[in-house]
Coordinates of C-alpha atoms and ligand atoms in Angstrom, one line a residue:
M1 CA 6.8 -1.7 -10.3
R2 CA 8.9 -4.0 -12.6
F3 CA 12.4 -3.1 -13.3
N4 CA 14.7 -4.4 -16.4
V5 CA 18.3 -5.1 -14.4
A6 CA 19.9 -6.7 -16.9
Q7 CA 22.2 -3.7 -17.7
L8 CA 23.1 -3.4 -14.0
L9 CA 23.9 -7.0 -13.7
K10 CA 26.5 -6.6 -16.3
R11 CA 28.2 -4.0 -14.5
A12 CA 30.8 -3.6 -11.7
T13 CA 30.3 -3.8 -8.3
G14 CA 29.1 -0.4 -7.0
S15 CA 27.6 0.6 -10.1
S16 CA 24.3 2.2 -9.5
R17 CA 21.1 3.8 -11.2
R18 CA 18.7 6.0 -9.5
Y19 CA 14.9 6.2 -10.6
Q20 CA 12.2 9.1 -9.8
M21 CA 9.2 7.1 -9.0
R22 CA 5.9 8.2 -9.7
E23 CA 3.4 5.4 -10.0
G24 CA -0.2 4.3 -9.6
I25 CA -0.3 1.4 -7.3
E26 CA -4.3 1.0 -6.8
G27 CA -4.6 -2.8 -7.3
I28 CA -1.8 -3.4 -5.2
D29 CA -4.0 -5.1 -2.3
P30 CA -7.7 -5.6 -2.0
G31 CA -7.2 -4.3 1.9
L32 CA -5.6 -1.1 0.6
I33 CA -7.8 1.7 -0.7
I34 CA -5.1 3.9 -2.7
R35 CA -5.6 7.4 -2.8
E36 CA -2.3 9.0 -4.1
P37 CA 0.2 7.9 -6.2
L38 CA 3.6 6.0 -4.5
V39 CA 6.0 8.8 -5.2
G40 CA 9.6 9.1 -4.0
Q41 CA 13.2 8.1 -4.9
M42 CA 14.5 5.0 -5.7
E43 CA 18.5 3.3 -5.7
M44 CA 19.6 0.3 -7.2
V45 CA 23.1 -0.3 -6.5
R46 CA 25.1 -3.6 -8.3
T47 CA 26.5 -5.8 -5.2
A48 CA 28.4 -9.1 -5.3
D49 CA 25.6 -11.0 -5.2
G50 CA 22.9 -8.9 -6.8
I51 CA 21.0 -5.6 -6.5
L52 CA 20.5 -3.6 -3.5
V53 CA 17.6 -1.9 -3.7
R54 CA 17.2 1.6 -1.5
G55 CA 14.1 3.7 -1.6
E56 CA 12.1 6.1 0.2
L57 CA 8.5 6.7 -0.9
T58 CA 5.3 7.8 0.0
T59 CA 1.7 7.1 -0.9
A60 CA -1.9 7.9 0.9
V61 CA -4.2 5.2 1.7
E62 CA -7.8 5.7 3.0
L63 CA -8.8 4.7 6.2
Q64 CA -11.4 4.7 9.0
C65 CA -11.2 6.3 12.0
D66 CA -10.5 4.1 15.0
R67 CA -12.7 6.4 17.0
C68 CA -15.5 8.0 15.0
L69 CA -15.5 5.3 12.2
E70 CA -15.5 8.1 9.6
P71 CA -13.2 7.9 6.3
L72 CA -9.6 9.4 6.7
I73 CA -6.7 9.9 4.3
Q74 CA -3.4 8.8 6.0
K75 CA -0.3 10.0 4.1
V76 CA 2.0 6.8 4.3
E77 CA 5.8 7.1 4.5
F78 CA 8.2 4.4 4.3
K79 CA 11.8 2.9 3.4
I80 CA 12.8 0.1 1.8
E81 CA 16.5 -1.4 1.6
E82 CA 16.7 -5.3 0.2
E83 CA 19.2 -7.0 -1.7
F84 CA 17.6 -8.9 -4.3
R85 CA 19.4 -12.1 -5.9
P86 CA 19.4 -13.3 -9.3
A87 CA 18.0 -16.2 -11.0
I88 CA 20.5 -17.2 -13.1
D89 CA 24.0 -15.9 -13.8
M90 CA 24.4 -13.0 -15.9
S91 CA 27.8 -14.8 -17.7
T92 CA 26.9 -18.6 -17.8
E93 CA 23.2 -18.5 -17.5
A94 CA 23.1 -21.3 -14.9
Q95 CA 20.8 -21.8 -12.5
L96 CA 21.1 -19.9 -8.8
P97 CA 20.0 -20.9 -5.8
Y98 CA 17.9 -18.5 -4.1
D99 CA 15.6 -19.3 -0.8
E100 CA 13.5 -15.8 -0.9
E101 CA 11.1 -15.8 -3.4
E102 CA 10.4 -12.2 -3.5
T103 CA 13.8 -10.6 -3.7
R104 CA 14.5 -12.5 -6.5
I105 CA 15.4 -11.8 -9.8
D106 CA 13.8 -13.5 -12.6
E107 CA 15.1 -15.7 -15.5
H108 CA 14.3 -12.4 -17.5
H109 CA 16.4 -9.9 -15.4
I110 CA 13.0 -8.6 -13.8
L111 CA 13.4 -7.1 -10.5
D112 CA 10.0 -6.7 -9.2
L113 CA 9.6 -4.7 -6.4
I114 CA 5.4 -4.9 -5.9
E115 CA 5.5 -7.1 -2.8
L116 CA 8.1 -4.9 -0.7
I117 CA 6.2 -2.1 -1.5
R118 CA 3.0 -3.9 -0.5
Q119 CA 4.5 -4.7 2.7
G120 CA 6.3 -1.4 3.2
I121 CA 2.8 0.2 3.5
F122 CA 1.2 -2.0 5.8
L123 CA 4.2 -1.9 8.2
A124 CA 3.7 1.7 8.2
L125 CA 0.2 1.8 9.1
P126 CA -0.6 3.3 12.2
M127 CA -2.4 0.9 14.7
H128 CA -5.2 2.8 15.7
P129 CA -5.5 5.7 12.5
V130 CA -7.3 9.3 13.8
C131 CA -9.1 11.6 11.8
Q132 CA -7.9 14.3 14.0
L133 CA -5.6 13.6 17.2
D134 CA -8.9 15.2 19.3
C135 CA -11.1 13.2 17.6
L136 CA -14.2 12.9 20.3
G137 CA -15.6 9.6 18.8
F138 CA -18.7 8.7 19.9
C139 CA -21.0 8.8 23.2
D140 CA -20.4 5.8 24.5
R141 CA -24.2 6.0 26.2
C142 CA -26.5 7.7 23.5
G143 CA -24.2 7.1 20.4
Q144 CA -24.2 10.5 19.5
K145 CA -21.0 11.6 17.2
L146 CA -19.5 14.3 19.8
N147 CA -17.3 16.0 16.8
E148 CA -20.9 17.0 15.5
G149 CA -21.4 18.6 18.9
P150 CA -22.1 17.6 22.7
C151 CA -24.6 15.2 23.6
D152 CA -27.0 15.9 26.2
C153 CA -25.5 12.6 28.8
K154 CA -23.4 14.6 30.7
E155 CA -25.8 16.4 32.7
S156 CA -28.0 13.4 33.3
V157 CA -25.3 11.8 34.6
V158 CA -25.2 10.8 38.3
D159 CA -21.9 10.4 40.2
P160 CA -22.4 7.4 42.3
R161 CA -20.1 9.3 44.9
L162 CA -22.7 12.0 44.8
E163 CA -25.6 10.0 45.5
I164 CA -23.7 8.9 48.7
L165 CA -23.2 12.1 49.7
K166 CA -26.8 13.4 49.4
K167 CA -27.6 10.5 51.6
L168 CA -25.3 11.4 54.4
K169 CA -26.8 15.0 54.6
Ligands
ZN201 ZN1 -12.5 10.4 14.2
ZN202 ZN1 -24.5 10.8 24.7

């Protein structure tokens, strides 16, 4: 996920490069179980101040279903668009000021996308992943996994409103 952009930095504003990405990113974050390589298109454009990175990327991660707690594979699609700025001026080698550590091109002209990609994945994750849209989860009375079949609770549950009606009769 590290690109040497020395050549692109020497070119005129508006120059660009395209990359076809396909990279294993298993170790990108201890909290993520990556199940597919990162795939997609990336473009880097020389701007007046640095390099604009644009990309549309996909991968897949393993999550746990919010309802039944079984593991599921979640496809993750996200875009990145961020301008990186060089730490040193290409022609004078003078240090340049910067505030954003994660969008800095280092002294060796390395542009590292790892942090942007890590954040992109987290932002694209669903808040409540489900293994299937109609996942039935557990019975909250007996704990039966309802995707595997119904439990007996429904028949034995007595609706309190019915009880009242019975008494009235
Ligand atoms: Zn589920
Ligand atoms: Zn039940």
